[in-house]
CSV table of C-alpha atoms in Angstrom, one decimal:
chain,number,residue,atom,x,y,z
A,1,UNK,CA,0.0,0.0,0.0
A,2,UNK,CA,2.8,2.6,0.9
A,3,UNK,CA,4.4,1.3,-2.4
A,4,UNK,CA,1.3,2.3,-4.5
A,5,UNK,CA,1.2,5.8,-2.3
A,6,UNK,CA,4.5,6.5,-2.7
A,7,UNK,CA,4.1,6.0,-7.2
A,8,UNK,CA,1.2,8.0,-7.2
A,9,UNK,CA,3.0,11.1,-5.3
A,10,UNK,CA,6.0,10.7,-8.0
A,11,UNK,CA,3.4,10.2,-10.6
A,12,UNK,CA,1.5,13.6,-9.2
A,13,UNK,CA,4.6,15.7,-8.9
A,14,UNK,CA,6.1,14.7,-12.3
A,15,UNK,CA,2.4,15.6,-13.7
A,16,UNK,CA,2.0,18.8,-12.0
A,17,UNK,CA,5.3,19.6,-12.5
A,18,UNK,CA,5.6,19.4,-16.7
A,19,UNK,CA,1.8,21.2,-16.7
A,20,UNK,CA,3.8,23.9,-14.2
A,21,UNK,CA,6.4,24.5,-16.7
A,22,UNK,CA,4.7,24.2,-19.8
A,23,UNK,CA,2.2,26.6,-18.6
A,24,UNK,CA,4.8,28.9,-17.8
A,25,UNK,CA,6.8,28.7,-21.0
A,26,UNK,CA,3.1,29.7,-22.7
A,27,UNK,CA,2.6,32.6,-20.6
A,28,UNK,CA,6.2,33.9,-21.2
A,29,UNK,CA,5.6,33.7,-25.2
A,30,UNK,CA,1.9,35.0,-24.9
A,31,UNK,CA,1.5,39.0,-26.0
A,32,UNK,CA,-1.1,41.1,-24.0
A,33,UNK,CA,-2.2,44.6,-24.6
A,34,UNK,CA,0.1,47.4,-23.5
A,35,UNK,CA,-0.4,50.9,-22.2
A,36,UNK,CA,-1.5,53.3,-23.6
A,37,UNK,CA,-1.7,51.5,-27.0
A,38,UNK,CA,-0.2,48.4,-28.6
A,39,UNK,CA,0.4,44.7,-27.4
A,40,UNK,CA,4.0,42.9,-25.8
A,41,UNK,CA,5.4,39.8,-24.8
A,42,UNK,CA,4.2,38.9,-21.1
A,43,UNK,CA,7.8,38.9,-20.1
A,44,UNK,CA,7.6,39.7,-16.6
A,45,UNK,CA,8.9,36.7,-14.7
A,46,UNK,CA,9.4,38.7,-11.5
A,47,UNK,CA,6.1,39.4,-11.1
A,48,UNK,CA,5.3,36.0,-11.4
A,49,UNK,CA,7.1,34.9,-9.2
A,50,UNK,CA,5.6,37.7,-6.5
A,51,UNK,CA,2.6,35.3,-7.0
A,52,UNK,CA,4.1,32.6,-6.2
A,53,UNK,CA,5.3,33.6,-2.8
A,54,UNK,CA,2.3,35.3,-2.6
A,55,UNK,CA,0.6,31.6,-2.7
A,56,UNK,CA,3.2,30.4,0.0
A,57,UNK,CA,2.3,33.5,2.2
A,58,UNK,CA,-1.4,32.5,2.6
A,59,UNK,CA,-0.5,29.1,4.2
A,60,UNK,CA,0.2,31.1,7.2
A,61,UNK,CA,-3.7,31.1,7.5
A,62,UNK,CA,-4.1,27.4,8.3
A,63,UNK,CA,-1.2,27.5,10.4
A,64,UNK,CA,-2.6,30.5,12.4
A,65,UNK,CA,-6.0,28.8,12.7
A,66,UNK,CA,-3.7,25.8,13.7
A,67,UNK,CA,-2.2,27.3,16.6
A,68,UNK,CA,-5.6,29.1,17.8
A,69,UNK,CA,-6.9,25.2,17.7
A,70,UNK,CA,-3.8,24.0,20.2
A,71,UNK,CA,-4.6,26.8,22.8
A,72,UNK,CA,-7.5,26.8,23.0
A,73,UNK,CA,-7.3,23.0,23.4
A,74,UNK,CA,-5.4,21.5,25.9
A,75,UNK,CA,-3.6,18.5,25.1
A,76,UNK,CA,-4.6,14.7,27.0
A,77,UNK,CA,-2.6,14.0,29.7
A,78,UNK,CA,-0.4,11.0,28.0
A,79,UNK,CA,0.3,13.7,25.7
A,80,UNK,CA,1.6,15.6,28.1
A,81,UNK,CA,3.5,12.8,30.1
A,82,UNK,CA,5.2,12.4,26.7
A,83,UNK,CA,6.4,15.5,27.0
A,84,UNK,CA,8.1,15.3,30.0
A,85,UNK,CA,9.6,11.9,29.4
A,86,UNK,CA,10.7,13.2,25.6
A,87,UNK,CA,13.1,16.4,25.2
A,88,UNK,CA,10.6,18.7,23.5
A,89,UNK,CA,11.7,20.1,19.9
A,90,UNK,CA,13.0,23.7,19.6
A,91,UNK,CA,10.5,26.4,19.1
A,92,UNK,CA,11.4,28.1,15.5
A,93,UNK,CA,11.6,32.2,15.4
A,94,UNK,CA,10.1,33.3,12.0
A,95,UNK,CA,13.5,35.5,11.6
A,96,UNK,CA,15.1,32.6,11.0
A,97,UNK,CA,13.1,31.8,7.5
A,98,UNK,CA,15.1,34.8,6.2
A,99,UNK,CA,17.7,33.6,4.5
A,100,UNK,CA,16.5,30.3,3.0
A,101,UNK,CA,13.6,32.7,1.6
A,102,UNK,CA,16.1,35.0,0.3
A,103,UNK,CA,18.0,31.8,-1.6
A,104,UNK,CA,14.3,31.2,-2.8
A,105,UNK,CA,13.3,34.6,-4.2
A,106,UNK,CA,17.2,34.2,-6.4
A,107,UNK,CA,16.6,31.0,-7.3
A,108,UNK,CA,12.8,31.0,-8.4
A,109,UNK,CA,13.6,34.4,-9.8
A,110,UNK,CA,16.6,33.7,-12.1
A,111,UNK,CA,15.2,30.3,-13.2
A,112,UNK,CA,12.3,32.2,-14.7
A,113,UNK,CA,14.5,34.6,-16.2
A,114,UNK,CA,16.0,31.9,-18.0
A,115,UNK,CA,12.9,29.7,-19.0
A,116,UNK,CA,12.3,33.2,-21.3
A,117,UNK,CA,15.9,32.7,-23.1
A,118,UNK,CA,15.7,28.6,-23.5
A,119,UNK,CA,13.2,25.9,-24.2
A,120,UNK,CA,11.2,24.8,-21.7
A,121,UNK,CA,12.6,20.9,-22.1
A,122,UNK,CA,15.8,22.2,-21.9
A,123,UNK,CA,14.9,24.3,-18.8
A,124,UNK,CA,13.6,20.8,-16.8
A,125,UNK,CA,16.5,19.1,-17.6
A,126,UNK,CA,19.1,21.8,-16.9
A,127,UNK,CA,17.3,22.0,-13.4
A,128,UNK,CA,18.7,18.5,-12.4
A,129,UNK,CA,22.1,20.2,-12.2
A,130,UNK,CA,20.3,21.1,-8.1
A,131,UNK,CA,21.6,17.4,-7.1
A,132,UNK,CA,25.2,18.1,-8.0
A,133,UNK,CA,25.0,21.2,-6.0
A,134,UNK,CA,23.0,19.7,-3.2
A,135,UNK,CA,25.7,17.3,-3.1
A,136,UNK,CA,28.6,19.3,-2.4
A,137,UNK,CA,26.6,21.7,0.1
A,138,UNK,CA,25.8,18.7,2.0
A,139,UNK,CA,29.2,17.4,2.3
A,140,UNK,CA,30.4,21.0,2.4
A,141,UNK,CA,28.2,22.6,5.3
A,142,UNK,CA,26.4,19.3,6.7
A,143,UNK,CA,29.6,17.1,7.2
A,144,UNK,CA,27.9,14.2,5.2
A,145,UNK,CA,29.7,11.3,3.6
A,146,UNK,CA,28.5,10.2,0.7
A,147,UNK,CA,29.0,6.4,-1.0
A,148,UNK,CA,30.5,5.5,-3.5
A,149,UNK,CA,27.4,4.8,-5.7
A,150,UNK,CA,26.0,8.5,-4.5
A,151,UNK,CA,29.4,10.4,-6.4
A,152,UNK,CA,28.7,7.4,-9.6
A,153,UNK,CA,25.1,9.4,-9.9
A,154,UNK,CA,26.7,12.4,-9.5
A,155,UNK,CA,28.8,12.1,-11.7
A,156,UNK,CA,26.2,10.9,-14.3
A,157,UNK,CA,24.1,13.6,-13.7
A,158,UNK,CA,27.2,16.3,-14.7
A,159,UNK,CA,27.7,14.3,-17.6
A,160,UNK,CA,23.6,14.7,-18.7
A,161,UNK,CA,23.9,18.5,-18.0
A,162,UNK,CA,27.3,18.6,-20.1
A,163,UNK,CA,24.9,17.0,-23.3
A,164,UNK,CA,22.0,18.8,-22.7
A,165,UNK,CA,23.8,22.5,-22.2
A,166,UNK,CA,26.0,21.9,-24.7
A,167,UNK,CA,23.4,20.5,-27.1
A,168,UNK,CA,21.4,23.5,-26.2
A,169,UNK,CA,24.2,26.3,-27.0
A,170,UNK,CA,25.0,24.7,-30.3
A,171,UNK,CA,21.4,24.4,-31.4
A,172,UNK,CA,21.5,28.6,-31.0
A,173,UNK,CA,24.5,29.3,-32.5
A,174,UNK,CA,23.4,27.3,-35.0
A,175,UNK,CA,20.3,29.9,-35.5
A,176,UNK,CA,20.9,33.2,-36.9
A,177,UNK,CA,19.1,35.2,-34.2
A,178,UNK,CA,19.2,35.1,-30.6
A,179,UNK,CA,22.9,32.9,-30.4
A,180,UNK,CA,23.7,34.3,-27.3
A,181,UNK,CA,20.3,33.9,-25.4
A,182,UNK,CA,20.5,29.8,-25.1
A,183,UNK,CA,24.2,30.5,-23.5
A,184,UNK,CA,22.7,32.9,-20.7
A,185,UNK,CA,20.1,31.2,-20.2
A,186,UNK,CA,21.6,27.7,-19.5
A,187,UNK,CA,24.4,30.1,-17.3
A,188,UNK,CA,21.4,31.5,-15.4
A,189,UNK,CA,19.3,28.5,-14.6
A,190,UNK,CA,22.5,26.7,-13.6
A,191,UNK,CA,23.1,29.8,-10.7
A,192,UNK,CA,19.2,29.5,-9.7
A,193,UNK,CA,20.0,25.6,-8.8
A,194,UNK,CA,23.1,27.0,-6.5
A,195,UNK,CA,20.8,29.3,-4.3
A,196,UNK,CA,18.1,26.4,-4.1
A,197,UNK,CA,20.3,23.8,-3.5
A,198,UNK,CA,21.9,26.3,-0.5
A,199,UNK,CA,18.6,27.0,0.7
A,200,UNK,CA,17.2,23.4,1.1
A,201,UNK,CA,21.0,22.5,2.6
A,202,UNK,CA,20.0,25.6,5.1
A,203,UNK,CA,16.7,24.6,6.0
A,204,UNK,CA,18.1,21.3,7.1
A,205,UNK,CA,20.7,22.6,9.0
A,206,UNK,CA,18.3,24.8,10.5
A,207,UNK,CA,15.2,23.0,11.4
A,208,UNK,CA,16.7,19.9,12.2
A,209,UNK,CA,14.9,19.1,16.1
A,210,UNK,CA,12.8,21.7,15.4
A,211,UNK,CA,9.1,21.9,15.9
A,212,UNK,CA,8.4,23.9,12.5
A,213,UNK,CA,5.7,22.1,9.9
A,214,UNK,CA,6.1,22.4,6.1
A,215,UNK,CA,3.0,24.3,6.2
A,216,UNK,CA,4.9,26.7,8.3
A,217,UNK,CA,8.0,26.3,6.3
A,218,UNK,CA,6.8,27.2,3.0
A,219,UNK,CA,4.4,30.0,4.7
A,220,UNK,CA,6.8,32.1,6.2
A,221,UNK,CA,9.1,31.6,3.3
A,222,UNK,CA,6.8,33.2,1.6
């Protein structure tokens, strides 16, 4: 049962995640009237991604009406037994979601910046390039060893990159116009998987024993 759980949450993200960029790739090629007169290329991925953190914002609300819920509540008394037998998780300042929301703002930012420049199967794959940095920020920062077989996929996964950027470069030059935009924009979605990669190596180095929910993760990130 947990097998068949766990396929259908890979299945779900992989689904929502090609609509996500396909729909964004649209709306960065779809023209919209302009002020005063005239019509432009939605090219605005900043603002976009304001909307996004917007979204991330308002799951403060359940976590709010969460909290209300607990005080107003008390808990049973094994609960509370538990307590005292177990050392109870650190309480999490909302200062501290600073800086991993920073690394998001940079890396969702500059990733959408370069979906405009390169295609948006080009832009998925190029994305992978966040486990080689992951990697190294874990061993880096964390103090984690990895195995063997953990460096053998890392290595394959520099090797995919190498094909797919390079692929991606020479299929611009190749085209008369816009040579240069497919070498920026493989440059810049390359540096958004950096800052992600430091951010979720921050959040676990922060949060770890902590009693902060990804509901209140993701909400005062945003």
């Amino acid at each position: 049962m947990a097998l068949i759980g766990n396929a259908l949450l890979v299945l779900g993200m992989l689904t929502l995640g090609s609509y996500n960029t396909i729909s964004s790739k649209l709306r960065y090629q779809t023209d919209c009237p302009a002020l005063p007169t005239g019509w432009h290329t939605f090219n605005k991925p900043w603002f976009t991604n304001l909307m996004m953190f917007g979204g991330e914002a308002a799951l403060l609300m359940p976590v709010l009406y969460r909290n209300m819920l607990k005080r107003s509540h008390r808990r049973l008394r094994s609960a509370k037994l538990k307590e005292e037998l177990l050392m109870p998780p650190r309480t999490v300042p909302s200062y501290i979601f600073a800086v991993p929301a920073c690394c998001d703002i940079l890396g969702s930012g500059i990733a959408a910046v370069a979906m405009m420049l390169i295609d948006a199967a080009v832009w998925q794959m190029m994305r992978g390039a966040i486990i080689v940095f992951t990697a190294l920020f874990s061993v880096g920062f964390l103090r984690r060893s990895l195995h063997a077989y953990h460096w053998f996929g890392v290595a394959l996964t520099v090797a995919g990159l190498l094909l797919v950027g390079l692929a991606a470069v020479r299929d611009g030059h190749a085209q008369d116009q816009n040579s240069n935009d497919a070498t920026l924009g493989v440059a810049l979605v390359i540096l958004a998987q950096v800052f992600s990669a430091f951010q979720c190596t921050l959040e676990e180095h922060l949060l770890t024993g902590c009693a902060a929910s990804s509901l209140e993760t993701v909400g005062w990130e945003g």
